[in-house]
XYZ file of C-alpha atoms in Angstrom:
107
model
C 10.707 6.133 -3.038
C 11.564 4.177 -6.162
C 11.907 0.634 -7.411
C 9.818 -2.494 -7.563
C 9.187 -5.184 -4.974
C 7.968 -8.645 -6.005
C 5.508 -9.796 -3.335
C 5.730 -13.435 -2.290
C 2.110 -14.735 -2.226
C 2.810 -16.504 1.062
C 3.439 -13.150 2.759
C 0.046 -11.657 1.901
C -2.279 -11.503 4.894
C -5.756 -10.068 5.415
C -6.337 -6.738 7.135
C -9.853 -6.276 8.503
C -11.022 -2.667 8.469
C -14.520 -1.153 8.458
C -16.113 -4.481 7.524
C -13.741 -5.040 4.603
C -11.145 -7.756 4.112
C -8.124 -6.218 2.398
C -4.921 -7.833 1.118
C -2.002 -6.700 3.246
C 1.726 -7.349 3.270
C 4.215 -6.299 5.915
C 7.846 -5.738 5.040
C 10.712 -5.688 7.497
C 13.096 -2.836 6.945
C 12.635 -2.635 3.178
C 12.320 0.815 1.681
C 8.876 1.637 0.193
C 8.673 1.048 -3.552
C 6.723 2.800 -6.287
C 5.386 -0.530 -7.508
C 4.538 -3.901 -5.988
C 4.062 -6.918 -8.238
C 1.724 -9.604 -6.906
C -0.022 -12.436 -8.717
C 1.163 -11.157 -12.095
C -0.422 -7.738 -11.538
C 1.230 -4.365 -11.016
C 0.145 -2.363 -7.988
C 1.365 1.249 -8.100
C 1.766 3.519 -5.094
C -1.449 5.480 -4.556
C -1.480 7.024 -1.095
C -0.131 6.681 2.420
C -1.895 7.083 5.754
C -0.550 7.339 9.303
C -0.814 4.031 11.144
C -2.582 5.769 14.016
C -6.105 6.606 12.901
C -5.954 5.177 9.366
C -9.254 3.344 9.897
C -11.190 6.608 9.783
C -10.337 7.241 6.113
C -9.014 3.976 4.670
C -12.471 2.618 3.783
C -13.301 5.704 1.729
C -10.131 5.445 -0.369
C -10.545 1.704 -0.922
C -14.193 2.101 -1.942
C -13.265 4.860 -4.413
C -10.679 2.555 -5.977
C -13.248 -0.258 -6.201
C -15.802 1.959 -7.947
C -13.182 2.631 -10.624
C -12.417 -1.102 -10.956
C -9.028 -0.824 -9.266
C -7.786 -3.407 -6.756
C -5.957 -2.307 -3.588
C -2.989 -3.921 -1.878
C -1.948 -2.479 1.475
C 1.612 -2.530 2.756
C 3.522 -1.525 5.839
C 7.235 -0.823 5.874
C 8.712 -0.987 9.360
C 10.850 1.914 10.571
C 14.458 0.998 11.132
C 17.721 1.503 9.278
C 16.046 3.225 6.338
C 13.700 5.428 8.360
C 13.639 7.413 11.517
C 11.988 5.439 14.313
C 9.551 8.319 14.740
C 5.876 7.341 14.476
C 5.696 9.834 11.591
C 7.204 7.107 9.399
C 4.936 4.313 10.674
C 2.350 4.327 7.901
C -0.001 2.178 5.836
C 0.821 2.406 2.130
C -2.005 1.952 -0.351
C -1.069 0.465 -3.719
C -3.587 -0.218 -6.480
C -3.924 -1.638 -9.960
C -4.780 0.783 -12.742
C -3.521 3.966 -11.096
C -1.249 6.420 -12.875
C 2.287 6.071 -11.525
C 3.838 9.114 -9.884
C 5.538 11.283 -12.492
C 3.779 9.630 -15.437
C 1.185 12.360 -15.939
C -2.588 12.026 -15.971
C -4.383 9.427 -18.090
Protein backbone atom coordinates (compact mmCIF):
# COMPACT_ATOMS: atom_id res chain seq x y z
CA UNK A 1 0.00 0.00 0.00
CA UNK A 2 1.41 3.37 -0.99
CA UNK A 3 0.43 6.57 -2.73
CA UNK A 4 -2.26 9.19 -2.46
CA UNK A 5 -5.80 9.27 -3.82
CA UNK A 6 -7.65 12.57 -4.25
CA UNK A 7 -11.29 11.93 -3.33
CA UNK A 8 -13.91 13.58 -5.52
CA UNK A 9 -16.48 15.13 -3.12
CA UNK A 10 -19.30 13.82 -5.30
CA UNK A 11 -18.24 10.24 -4.57
CA UNK A 12 -18.52 10.53 -0.79
CA UNK A 13 -21.58 8.76 0.59
CA UNK A 14 -22.85 8.12 4.11
CA UNK A 15 -22.42 4.78 5.85
CA UNK A 16 -24.82 4.19 8.74
CA UNK A 17 -23.36 2.03 11.50
CA UNK A 18 -24.25 1.73 15.19
CA UNK A 19 -26.28 4.95 15.12
CA UNK A 20 -23.47 6.93 13.49
CA UNK A 21 -23.37 8.58 10.08
CA UNK A 22 -19.87 8.17 8.66
CA UNK A 23 -18.33 9.52 5.45
CA UNK A 24 -17.66 6.66 3.07
CA UNK A 25 -16.19 6.33 -0.40
CA UNK A 26 -16.12 3.24 -2.57
CA UNK A 27 -13.42 2.76 -5.17
CA UNK A 28 -13.59 0.39 -8.11
CA UNK A 29 -10.45 -1.60 -8.61
CA UNK A 30 -8.07 1.05 -7.29
CA UNK A 31 -5.30 -0.13 -5.00
CA UNK A 32 -5.57 1.07 -1.37
CA UNK A 33 -3.51 4.18 -0.65
CA UNK A 34 -1.69 5.35 2.45
CA UNK A 35 -3.40 8.73 2.22
CA UNK A 36 -6.72 10.07 0.96
CA UNK A 37 -7.15 13.80 0.38
CA UNK A 38 -10.69 15.11 0.75
CA UNK A 39 -11.94 18.65 1.24
CA UNK A 40 -8.40 19.97 1.61
CA UNK A 41 -7.64 17.60 4.50
CA UNK A 42 -5.28 14.64 4.63
CA UNK A 43 -6.71 11.35 5.86
CA UNK A 44 -4.02 8.77 6.62
CA UNK A 45 -4.54 5.02 6.72
CA UNK A 46 -5.40 3.96 10.28
CA UNK A 47 -6.85 0.46 10.29
CA UNK A 48 -8.71 -2.09 8.21
CA UNK A 49 -11.57 -4.39 9.16
CA UNK A 50 -13.11 -7.37 7.36
CA UNK A 51 -16.32 -6.41 5.56
CA UNK A 52 -18.13 -9.28 7.27
CA UNK A 53 -18.67 -8.33 10.90
CA UNK A 54 -17.05 -4.88 10.85
CA UNK A 55 -20.07 -3.37 12.63
CA UNK A 56 -19.13 -5.09 15.88
CA UNK A 57 -15.92 -3.06 16.28
CA UNK A 58 -16.13 -0.11 13.89
CA UNK A 59 -18.02 2.13 16.34
CA UNK A 60 -15.34 1.70 19.00
CA UNK A 61 -12.52 2.73 16.66
CA UNK A 62 -14.45 5.72 15.31
CA UNK A 63 -15.36 6.92 18.80
CA UNK A 64 -11.72 6.65 19.92
CA UNK A 65 -10.68 8.79 16.95
CA UNK A 66 -13.38 11.35 17.80
CA UNK A 67 -12.26 11.63 21.42
CA UNK A 68 -8.80 12.56 20.13
CA UNK A 69 -10.29 15.15 17.73
CA UNK A 70 -9.57 13.07 14.64
CA UNK A 71 -12.06 12.76 11.77
CA UNK A 72 -12.64 9.39 10.06
CA UNK A 73 -13.20 8.66 6.39
CA UNK A 74 -14.10 5.09 5.48
CA UNK A 75 -13.21 3.49 2.16
CA UNK A 76 -13.74 0.23 0.36
CA UNK A 77 -11.53 -1.01 -2.44
CA UNK A 78 -13.20 -3.69 -4.54
CA UNK A 79 -11.32 -6.93 -5.19
CA UNK A 80 -10.41 -7.44 -8.81
CA UNK A 81 -7.27 -7.11 -10.91
CA UNK A 82 -5.19 -5.82 -8.00
CA UNK A 83 -6.47 -8.27 -5.39
CA UNK A 84 -7.49 -11.85 -5.07
CA UNK A 85 -11.27 -12.19 -5.26
CA UNK A 86 -11.15 -13.94 -1.89
CA UNK A 87 -13.35 -12.36 0.80
CA UNK A 88 -10.13 -11.93 2.80
CA UNK A 89 -9.45 -8.84 0.68
CA UNK A 90 -12.99 -7.42 0.95
CA UNK A 91 -12.43 -4.93 3.75
CA UNK A 92 -13.42 -1.54 5.14
CA UNK A 93 -10.43 0.79 5.38
CA UNK A 94 -10.44 3.43 8.09
CA UNK A 95 -8.57 6.65 7.32
CA UNK A 96 -8.37 9.58 9.72
CA UNK A 97 -7.02 13.09 10.08
CA UNK A 98 -4.25 13.63 12.60
CA UNK A 99 -2.94 10.07 12.73
CA UNK A 100 0.74 9.24 12.41
CA UNK A 101 1.41 7.80 8.95
CA UNK A 102 2.79 4.27 8.77
CA UNK A 103 6.58 4.34 8.97
CA UNK A 104 6.74 7.91 10.30
CA UNK A 105 7.31 6.96 13.93
CA UNK A 106 5.27 7.96 16.96
CA UNK A 107 4.33 11.58 17.67
